Coordinates of C-alpha atoms in Angstrom, one line a residue:
M1 CA 9.4 -29.0 15.8
L2 CA 10.1 -32.2 14.1
R3 CA 9.2 -34.1 16.5
R4 CA 5.7 -32.8 16.6
L5 CA 5.4 -33.8 13.0
I6 CA 6.4 -37.2 13.8
L7 CA 3.6 -37.9 16.3
L8 CA 1.3 -36.2 14.0
F9 CA 2.9 -39.2 11.8
A10 CA 2.4 -41.8 13.7
L11 CA -1.3 -40.5 15.2
F12 CA -2.2 -41.1 11.8
C13 CA -0.7 -44.4 11.1
G14 CA -2.8 -44.6 14.4
V15 CA -6.3 -44.2 13.0
T16 CA -5.8 -45.4 9.1
S17 CA -7.3 -48.7 8.3
A18 CA -5.2 -48.6 5.1
W19 CA -2.0 -46.6 4.8
A20 CA -0.6 -45.2 1.7
L21 CA 2.7 -45.5 1.9
T22 CA 4.9 -49.0 1.7
P23 CA 8.4 -50.0 3.3
D24 CA 9.7 -49.9 -0.7
Q25 CA 7.6 -46.5 -1.1
A26 CA 9.1 -44.7 1.8
G27 CA 13.0 -46.3 0.7
K28 CA 12.5 -45.4 -3.4
I29 CA 11.8 -41.5 -2.0
A30 CA 14.7 -41.9 0.4
A31 CA 17.6 -43.1 -1.7
G32 CA 18.7 -43.8 -5.6
D33 CA 19.2 -41.4 -8.2
I34 CA 17.2 -38.6 -8.1
D35 CA 14.9 -38.5 -10.9
D36 CA 13.6 -41.8 -9.8
R37 CA 13.3 -40.9 -6.6
V38 CA 11.4 -37.4 -7.4
V39 CA 9.2 -40.1 -10.3
A40 CA 8.5 -42.1 -6.6
L41 CA 7.2 -38.7 -4.4
N42 CA 5.0 -38.4 -7.3
A43 CA 3.9 -41.2 -7.7
V44 CA 3.1 -42.2 -3.7
V45 CA 1.9 -37.8 -3.5
A46 CA -1.5 -38.1 -6.9
D47 CA -2.7 -40.9 -4.4
A48 CA -1.6 -39.7 -0.9
D49 CA -2.3 -38.1 2.4
V50 CA -1.6 -35.2 3.8
A51 CA -0.7 -37.8 6.7
L52 CA 2.2 -38.3 4.3
A53 CA 3.1 -34.9 4.8
P54 CA 5.4 -35.7 8.4
F55 CA 7.5 -38.0 5.9
V56 CA 8.4 -35.9 3.7
K57 CA 8.0 -32.9 6.6
A58 CA 11.7 -35.1 8.7
L59 CA 13.3 -35.4 4.5
L60 CA 13.0 -31.9 3.9
D61 CA 14.8 -32.1 8.0
D62 CA 18.2 -33.9 7.0
G63 CA 16.1 -36.0 9.8
V64 CA 15.5 -39.2 7.2
K65 CA 18.2 -42.0 7.3
T66 CA 17.6 -45.6 5.0
S67 CA 20.2 -49.0 5.7
G68 CA 18.4 -51.4 3.2
G69 CA 16.4 -50.2 1.1
K70 CA 14.7 -48.7 3.6
A71 CA 14.5 -45.7 5.3
Y72 CA 13.9 -44.6 8.6
I73 CA 13.0 -41.2 10.6
V74 CA 15.1 -40.3 13.5
V75 CA 14.7 -38.2 16.4
G76 CA 17.0 -37.3 19.5
G77 CA 19.1 -40.5 18.8
K78 CA 15.6 -42.6 18.5
A79 CA 14.1 -44.1 15.0
V80 CA 11.1 -44.9 14.0
E81 CA 10.2 -47.3 10.8
A82 CA 8.9 -43.8 8.4
A83 CA 6.2 -46.6 6.5
S84 CA 4.0 -47.9 9.0
G85 CA 5.8 -44.8 12.0
K86 CA 6.3 -48.1 14.8
P87 CA 9.8 -48.0 16.7
A88 CA 12.0 -49.9 14.8
T89 CA 15.4 -50.7 16.0
L90 CA 18.5 -47.8 13.6
P91 CA 20.7 -50.9 11.9
A92 CA 24.5 -49.4 11.7
D93 CA 24.9 -49.2 8.7
A94 CA 22.3 -46.6 8.2
E95 CA 23.3 -43.4 6.3
D96 CA 22.3 -40.0 6.4
V97 CA 20.0 -39.3 3.4
V98 CA 21.3 -36.4 1.2
N99 CA 18.9 -33.8 -0.4
N100 CA 20.7 -31.7 -2.8
N101 CA 18.5 -28.6 -3.9
R102 CA 16.5 -29.8 -6.4
M103 CA 15.2 -32.6 -4.5
R104 CA 13.9 -29.6 -1.7
R105 CA 12.4 -28.0 -4.8
E106 CA 10.2 -31.0 -5.3
L107 CA 9.5 -31.7 -1.1
E108 CA 8.3 -28.6 -0.3
S109 CA 6.1 -28.7 -3.2
A110 CA 5.1 -32.3 -2.3
I111 CA 4.6 -30.5 1.6
A112 CA 1.8 -27.5 -0.4
V113 CA 0.1 -29.8 -2.8
L114 CA -0.9 -32.5 0.5
Q115 CA -1.4 -29.9 2.5
L116 CA -4.4 -29.3 -1.2
V117 CA -6.7 -32.5 0.9
S118 CA -5.8 -30.0 5.0
P119 CA -9.7 -29.6 7.0
D120 CA -8.1 -26.5 7.6
R121 CA -9.5 -23.7 5.0
A122 CA -6.5 -21.4 5.8
V123 CA -3.7 -24.7 5.3
R124 CA -5.6 -25.1 1.7
A125 CA -5.6 -21.4 1.0
K126 CA -2.3 -20.6 1.8
A127 CA -1.0 -24.3 -1.0
I128 CA -2.2 -22.8 -3.0
T129 CA -1.0 -19.6 -3.5
E130 CA 2.3 -21.6 -2.8
L131 CA 2.2 -24.0 -5.7
K132 CA 2.0 -21.3 -8.6
D133 CA 5.8 -21.4 -9.3
Q134 CA 6.3 -25.2 -7.8
V135 CA 3.9 -27.1 -9.4
D136 CA 4.6 -30.2 -12.6
E137 CA 2.5 -32.1 -14.2
G138 CA 3.7 -35.2 -11.4
K139 CA 1.2 -33.4 -9.1
L140 CA -2.4 -33.4 -11.0
G141 CA -3.7 -36.5 -9.7
L142 CA -3.8 -34.4 -6.2
I143 CA -4.8 -31.4 -7.5
D144 CA -8.0 -33.1 -8.9
K145 CA -9.0 -34.8 -6.1
A146 CA -8.3 -31.4 -4.7
T147 CA -10.4 -29.6 -6.9
N148 CA -13.3 -32.7 -6.4
A149 CA -13.2 -32.7 -2.7
E150 CA -13.2 -28.5 -2.3
T151 CA -16.5 -27.3 -1.0
D152 CA -15.7 -23.5 -0.6
P153 CA -16.3 -21.8 -4.6
E154 CA -13.5 -19.7 -4.2
L155 CA -10.4 -21.8 -3.1
K156 CA -12.0 -24.2 -6.3
A157 CA -12.1 -22.0 -8.3
R158 CA -8.8 -21.1 -7.6
L159 CA -7.4 -25.0 -7.7
V160 CA -9.4 -24.7 -12.0
L161 CA -6.7 -22.1 -12.5
L162 CA -4.4 -23.9 -11.3
R163 CA -4.4 -27.2 -12.7
A164 CA -4.1 -24.5 -16.4
A165 CA -1.0 -23.4 -15.1
V166 CA 0.5 -25.9 -14.9
L167 CA -0.8 -27.6 -18.3
I168 CA -0.4 -24.5 -19.9
S169 CA 3.6 -25.4 -20.9
S170 CA 2.4 -29.7 -21.2
D171 CA 3.8 -30.5 -23.6
D172 CA 0.7 -31.7 -25.9
P173 CA -0.7 -28.7 -27.4
A174 CA -4.7 -28.6 -27.2
K175 CA -3.5 -29.4 -23.5
R176 CA -2.5 -25.6 -23.7
A177 CA -5.0 -24.7 -25.9
A178 CA -7.3 -26.0 -23.5
A179 CA -5.1 -24.6 -21.0
A180 CA -5.4 -21.0 -21.3
K181 CA -8.8 -20.6 -22.4
A182 CA -9.2 -21.6 -18.8
L183 CA -7.8 -19.3 -17.1
S184 CA -9.0 -16.7 -20.2
G185 CA -11.3 -15.6 -16.8
S186 CA -8.3 -15.6 -14.4
S187 CA -7.6 -11.6 -13.4
S188 CA -4.6 -12.0 -12.1
P189 CA -1.5 -10.3 -13.1
A190 CA 0.8 -13.4 -12.4
T191 CA -1.4 -14.7 -15.3
R192 CA -1.2 -12.3 -17.3
S193 CA 2.4 -12.7 -16.7
L194 CA 3.0 -16.3 -17.2
L195 CA 0.5 -16.5 -20.6
L196 CA 2.9 -13.5 -22.2
E197 CA 5.4 -16.1 -21.6
K198 CA 3.9 -18.6 -23.0
L199 CA 2.8 -16.4 -26.0
G200 CA 6.6 -15.4 -26.7
N201 CA 7.5 -19.0 -26.9
E202 CA 4.6 -20.5 -28.7
K203 CA 4.7 -22.7 -31.8
D204 CA 1.4 -24.1 -32.5
P205 CA -1.0 -22.0 -34.9
Q206 CA -3.9 -23.1 -31.8
A207 CA -2.1 -22.9 -29.1
K208 CA -1.1 -19.1 -29.6
A209 CA -4.7 -18.0 -30.8
A210 CA -6.0 -19.6 -27.7
I211 CA -2.4 -18.4 -25.9
Q212 CA -3.8 -15.0 -27.5
A213 CA -7.1 -14.5 -26.8
A214 CA -6.2 -15.0 -23.6
V215 CA -3.8 -12.3 -23.2
D216 CA -7.0 -10.3 -24.5
S217 CA -9.2 -11.3 -21.7
V218 CA -6.9 -11.6 -18.8
Q219 CA -5.4 -7.6 -19.8
G220 CA -9.2 -7.3 -20.6
Q221 CA -10.3 -7.2 -16.0
L222 CA -6.1 -6.0 -14.9
A223 CA -7.9 -2.2 -16.8
W224 CA -11.1 -2.1 -13.9
G225 CA -8.3 -2.9 -12.0
E226 CA -5.8 -0.2 -13.4
R227 CA -8.4 2.6 -14.4
L228 CA -9.7 2.2 -10.1
G229 CA -6.3 2.4 -9.4
L230 CA -5.7 5.3 -10.8
L231 CA -8.7 6.9 -10.0
F232 CA -7.7 6.5 -6.2
T233 CA -5.2 7.5 -6.6
G234 CA -5.5 11.0 -8.5
L235 CA -7.9 11.0 -5.3
S236 CA -4.9 11.1 -2.9
L237 CA -3.0 13.0 -4.7
G238 CA -6.5 15.8 -4.0
S239 CA -7.0 15.2 -0.8
I240 CA -3.1 16.1 0.2
L241 CA -3.9 18.9 -2.4
L242 CA -6.8 19.9 0.0
L243 CA -5.2 20.1 3.5
V244 CA -2.2 22.2 1.7
A245 CA -5.0 24.3 -0.2
L246 CA -6.6 24.5 2.9
G247 CA -5.0 27.1 5.0
L248 CA -4.1 28.9 2.0
A249 CA -7.3 29.3 1.5
I250 CA -7.4 31.3 4.8
T251 CA -4.0 33.2 4.3
Y252 CA -4.6 34.3 0.6
G253 CA -8.1 33.2 -0.2
L254 CA -9.4 35.4 2.7
M255 CA -6.6 37.8 4.0
G256 CA -5.2 38.7 0.8
V257 CA -1.6 37.8 2.2
I258 CA 0.6 35.5 -0.4
N259 CA 2.1 33.4 2.5
M260 CA 5.3 32.4 0.1
A261 CA 6.6 31.2 4.1
H262 CA 3.0 28.3 4.3
G263 CA 5.3 25.3 3.0
E264 CA 7.7 25.8 5.2
L265 CA 4.4 25.8 7.5
M266 CA 3.3 22.6 6.4
M267 CA 7.1 20.9 7.6
I268 CA 6.8 22.6 11.3
G269 CA 3.9 20.0 11.2
A270 CA 6.2 17.6 10.0
Y271 CA 8.9 17.3 11.9
A272 CA 6.2 18.3 15.4
T273 CA 4.6 14.6 14.1
Y274 CA 8.6 14.0 13.4
V275 CA 9.5 15.3 17.9
V276 CA 5.6 13.6 19.2
Q277 CA 6.8 10.1 17.2
N278 CA 10.2 9.8 18.7
L279 CA 9.3 10.6 22.1
F280 CA 6.7 8.3 22.1
R281 CA 8.9 5.4 21.4
H282 CA 10.5 6.5 24.4
Y283 CA 8.7 7.1 27.5
L284 CA 5.4 5.7 26.0
P285 CA 7.1 2.6 24.0
G286 CA 3.2 0.5 24.4
A287 CA 1.3 3.6 22.9
F288 CA 2.8 4.1 20.2
D289 CA 0.5 2.9 17.6
W290 CA -1.2 5.8 18.6
Y291 CA 1.2 8.6 19.1
I292 CA -0.4 10.0 16.3
A293 CA -3.6 11.1 18.1
V294 CA -1.2 13.5 20.4
A295 CA 0.6 14.4 17.4
I296 CA -2.5 15.7 15.2
P297 CA -3.2 18.4 17.7
A298 CA 0.3 19.1 18.8
A299 CA 0.8 19.9 14.7
F300 CA -1.9 22.4 14.4
F301 CA -1.5 24.5 17.2
T302 CA 2.5 24.1 16.6
A303 CA 2.8 25.6 13.8
A304 CA -1.0 28.1 14.8
L305 CA 2.0 29.9 17.3
V306 CA 4.7 29.7 14.5
G307 CA 2.0 31.8 12.5
A308 CA 0.8 33.9 15.0
V309 CA 4.2 34.8 15.8
L310 CA 4.1 35.9 12.2
E311 CA 1.3 37.8 11.6
R312 CA 2.5 40.2 14.8
T313 CA 5.7 40.9 13.8
V314 CA 6.2 40.9 10.1
I315 CA 3.1 40.2 8.3
R316 CA 0.4 43.2 9.9
W317 CA 2.5 45.8 8.8
L318 CA 2.1 43.9 5.8
Y319 CA -1.8 44.6 4.9
G320 CA -1.7 45.4 1.0
R321 CA 1.3 45.7 -0.3
P322 CA 0.8 41.8 -2.1
L323 CA 4.6 42.0 -3.2
E324 CA 7.0 43.0 -0.5
T325 CA 3.8 40.8 1.7
L326 CA 6.3 38.0 -0.6
L327 CA 9.5 38.9 -0.3
A328 CA 9.3 38.7 3.7
T329 CA 7.7 35.8 3.9
W330 CA 9.6 33.9 1.5
G331 CA 12.5 35.3 3.0
I332 CA 10.9 33.9 6.3
S333 CA 10.6 30.3 4.4
L334 CA 14.6 30.4 4.3
V335 CA 14.5 30.9 7.6
L336 CA 12.3 28.9 8.7
M337 CA 14.0 26.0 6.7
Q338 CA 17.4 26.6 8.1
G339 CA 15.8 26.5 11.5
V340 CA 15.4 23.0 11.6
R341 CA 18.6 21.8 9.2
S342 CA 20.0 23.3 13.1
L343 CA 18.3 21.6 14.4
F344 CA 16.7 18.0 13.7
G345 CA 19.5 18.2 11.1
A346 CA 19.5 19.0 6.3
Q347 CA 19.0 14.8 5.9
N348 CA 15.6 13.4 5.4
V349 CA 14.2 11.6 9.5
G350 CA 12.1 9.3 8.6
V351 CA 8.2 9.1 10.1
E352 CA 6.4 5.7 11.5
N353 CA 2.3 4.8 10.8
P354 CA 1.5 2.4 13.2
A355 CA 0.5 0.0 12.7
W356 CA -3.0 -0.6 12.4
M357 CA -2.5 2.0 9.2
S358 CA 0.7 -0.4 8.1
G359 CA -0.9 -2.3 4.9
G360 CA -3.6 -1.8 3.2
V361 CA -7.1 -4.3 1.4
Q362 CA -6.7 -5.7 -1.6
V363 CA -9.8 -4.9 -3.7
L364 CA -8.8 -6.4 -6.7
P365 CA -6.2 -9.7 -7.5
N366 CA -4.2 -6.0 -9.1
L367 CA -5.6 -2.8 -6.9
V368 CA -4.8 -2.6 -3.2
L369 CA -5.6 0.5 -1.5
P370 CA -3.0 1.7 1.3
F371 CA -5.1 1.8 4.0
N372 CA -2.5 4.6 5.3
R373 CA -3.7 6.5 2.0
I374 CA -7.4 5.9 2.9
A375 CA -7.2 7.6 6.2
I376 CA -5.6 10.2 4.3
L377 CA -8.6 10.7 2.4
G378 CA -11.3 10.9 6.0
F379 CA -9.1 12.6 7.6
A380 CA -8.5 15.6 4.6
A381 CA -12.3 15.2 4.8
L382 CA -13.0 16.1 8.2
V383 CA -10.1 18.3 8.4
L384 CA -12.8 20.2 5.7
V385 CA -16.1 19.8 7.4
G386 CA -14.2 21.3 11.3
M387 CA -13.4 24.7 9.5
A388 CA -16.7 25.1 6.6
A389 CA -18.1 24.8 10.3
L390 CA -15.3 27.1 11.8
I391 CA -15.8 30.1 8.7
G392 CA -19.5 29.0 8.8
N393 CA -21.9 28.8 12.2
T394 CA -18.7 30.1 14.7
R395 CA -18.4 34.2 16.1
L396 CA -14.6 33.8 15.1
G397 CA -16.0 32.9 11.5
L398 CA -18.4 35.7 11.1
F399 CA -15.8 38.0 12.4
V400 CA -13.5 37.0 9.2
R401 CA -16.1 36.8 7.4
A402 CA -17.0 40.6 8.1
V403 CA -13.8 41.6 8.1
T404 CA -11.9 39.8 4.6
Q405 CA -15.9 41.8 3.3
N406 CA -15.4 45.2 4.5
R407 CA -12.5 46.1 7.3
R408 CA -12.9 49.5 8.6
M409 CA -17.0 49.0 9.0
A410 CA -16.5 45.8 11.1
S411 CA -13.8 48.0 13.2
C412 CA -16.6 50.3 13.3
V413 CA -19.4 48.1 15.4
G414 CA -16.6 46.8 18.1
V415 CA -14.9 43.8 16.1
N416 CA -10.8 43.8 16.9
T417 CA -9.8 43.7 13.1
A418 CA -6.4 42.8 14.4
R419 CA -6.9 40.2 17.0
I420 CA -9.2 38.4 14.2
D421 CA -6.2 38.8 11.6
M422 CA -4.0 37.2 14.0
L423 CA -6.7 34.1 15.2
A424 CA -7.4 33.7 10.8
F425 CA -3.3 33.3 9.8
A426 CA -2.7 31.2 13.5
L427 CA -6.2 29.3 12.0
G428 CA -4.9 28.5 8.2
A429 CA -1.3 27.6 9.8
G430 CA -2.4 25.2 11.7
I431 CA -3.7 23.9 8.9
A432 CA -0.9 23.9 7.5
G433 CA 0.6 22.2 10.4
L434 CA -2.4 19.3 9.3
A435 CA -1.4 19.3 5.7
G436 CA 2.1 18.4 7.3
C437 CA 1.3 15.6 9.6
A438 CA -0.7 13.7 6.9
L439 CA 2.2 14.4 4.8
S440 CA 4.4 12.6 7.4
Q441 CA 2.7 9.7 7.3
V442 CA 3.1 8.6 3.3
G443 CA 6.7 9.9 2.8
N444 CA 10.1 11.4 4.7
V445 CA 10.1 14.6 6.4
G446 CA 12.7 16.6 5.7
P447 CA 13.7 20.6 5.3
D448 CA 12.9 20.8 2.4
L449 CA 9.1 19.1 1.8
G450 CA 7.0 22.5 1.4
Q451 CA 8.9 23.6 -1.4
G452 CA 7.1 20.8 -3.3
Y453 CA 3.7 21.7 -2.2
I454 CA 3.7 25.6 -2.4
V455 CA 3.3 26.2 -6.3
D456 CA 0.4 23.1 -6.8
S457 CA -1.6 24.4 -3.3
F458 CA -1.3 28.6 -4.9
M459 CA -2.2 26.6 -8.2
V460 CA -5.2 24.8 -6.3
V461 CA -6.4 28.0 -4.6
V462 CA -6.4 30.1 -7.4
L463 CA -8.2 27.9 -9.3
G464 CA -11.2 27.2 -7.6
G465 CA -12.1 30.9 -7.5
V466 CA -10.0 32.5 -4.6
G467 CA -11.8 32.7 -0.7
Q468 CA -14.3 29.7 -2.3
L469 CA -14.0 26.5 0.1
A470 CA -16.3 24.6 -3.0
G471 CA -13.6 25.6 -5.5
T472 CA -10.4 24.6 -3.6
V473 CA -12.2 21.1 -2.8
V474 CA -13.3 20.4 -7.1
A475 CA -10.4 22.2 -7.9
A476 CA -7.6 19.7 -5.6
L477 CA -10.1 17.1 -6.4
G478 CA -9.6 18.0 -10.2
L479 CA -6.1 18.0 -10.3
G480 CA -5.0 15.5 -8.2
I481 CA -6.9 12.5 -11.0
L482 CA -5.9 15.0 -13.5
N483 CA -2.1 15.3 -13.1
K484 CA -1.9 11.1 -12.5
L485 CA -3.9 10.4 -15.7
L486 CA -1.7 12.7 -17.4
E487 CA 1.5 11.0 -14.8
G488 CA 0.3 7.5 -17.3
W489 CA 0.6 9.4 -20.7
A490 CA 3.3 11.9 -21.1
G491 CA 5.4 11.9 -17.3
A492 CA 5.6 12.6 -14.2
V493 CA 7.4 16.4 -15.3
L494 CA 5.9 16.6 -18.5
A495 CA 2.2 16.1 -16.4
K496 CA 3.0 19.3 -13.8
I497 CA 4.2 21.6 -17.1
M498 CA 0.8 20.2 -19.4
V499 CA -1.1 21.6 -15.7
L500 CA 0.1 24.5 -15.7
V501 CA -0.4 25.5 -18.5
F502 CA -4.2 24.0 -18.5
I503 CA -4.1 26.5 -15.3
V504 CA -3.3 30.4 -17.3
V505 CA -5.0 29.0 -20.3
F506 CA -8.6 29.2 -17.7
I507 CA -6.8 31.7 -15.8
Q508 CA -6.7 34.5 -18.6
K509 CA -10.6 33.6 -19.9
R510 CA -12.0 33.0 -16.1
P511 CA -10.2 34.8 -14.3
Q512 CA -12.2 34.5 -11.4
G513 CA -11.1 30.2 -10.9
L514 CA -14.1 28.3 -10.7
F515 CA -16.2 30.0 -8.1
A516 CA -16.8 33.3 -8.1
V517 CA -18.5 35.3 -5.6
K518 CA -21.0 36.4 -5.6
G519 CA -21.9 39.5 -3.7
R520 CA -20.9 42.6 -2.0
S521 CA -18.2 40.4 -1.3
A522 CA -16.9 40.8 -5.0
E523 CA -16.3 44.4 -4.6

């Protein structure tokens, strides 16, 4: 790497008619008292261009020696003069340049400042980011030069803010006040932190008033990011609740079965995703990023199969007996949890996001939307549309609605009600498996995964209106947003309690939920 930098150094020396670094300046930067070296470095950086970077980088890499007030860059036993880049014979008494931590910080800062005039936009943008915490007034000359030469509006605005961030620490109160005014247009959390820090230490009344005004302005701009972030977090939680509650909307809302094992069916879907992930990692590592395409149907069919077995062996004997159904499914949930502990252990297991679901998109300086949460929002919408189409537009959906509304009449016209019960319960269980697959992308998977969502999913179904998909959607998204609003105000525990109290009071006033069933089906 150092060899390439020296070649670049020599190239710039060959094409530059007036090189800004003299032998005397190079010697002062490389040797002497640290304070004097820093002053000499800042003086050169303020007037130099990007061609100075190889010398500074060589200093950082301990590739510079000094002798008789001159500096030499040494690579592989060959030396060149630091100022001119010409080959030279290294004097016998040449000594290594020693840089302490302070000098290294100054050299790193100098490289970043020099990169502000790079022809590459990406390099300039990275340099501005790196300089936020390490630039001082000694570098203002080149910052001004870079600002005047910058043609990109976004980078120019960032340079103006960078300059103001430097001057906010100036010894001159007038400069600090002017810098605070410039920083008031920022919408960065780092700027707010800087201003708050300076506000606590400011003694000059006028500068303090200017900084306080800047803090208020920045806070006002950041508030929008915080509000939008809260809304997105609420929608994200609501989408998860929607996925969890959609399966329950069939087993409880349409079939009237109080299934306390619904959370464990979600857990089975999550563990199916974990198994598929491990199979891909072991047998198809090159296609690992697409394991989720196999995990989704695997989670659905695994949970649906378990649900069908439960319906045929236990649930079918308990229709119309809600209390006994509740106790039986609660016992089944304990059996399923213990079975998973025996197979996979009691500890949580990790499910890794595919590469395309990692990271996020930055909408505002203080608002990043994670890709996995965005994917779950889209996935919940697709599952909802698919379920609505299945119930409303297919033969199975017609039979499910017929059996739900009047089981005896449906049986009289030839509908195999026992088979429809099994398929409907398996469908609800399969959707619970899809919810588990989605949950595995935002957290760890463990035997107790479903316990944290079973109460919330029942609340969603009851609040939305039993048997009403539209009510399930509104209730899930509404409770998600309400829960996040209350969490920011009262904390997570109190928020849960307040939401539960709200639902209890609401159901007392409107037992049918948000969307009441109309027509003969209401009977």
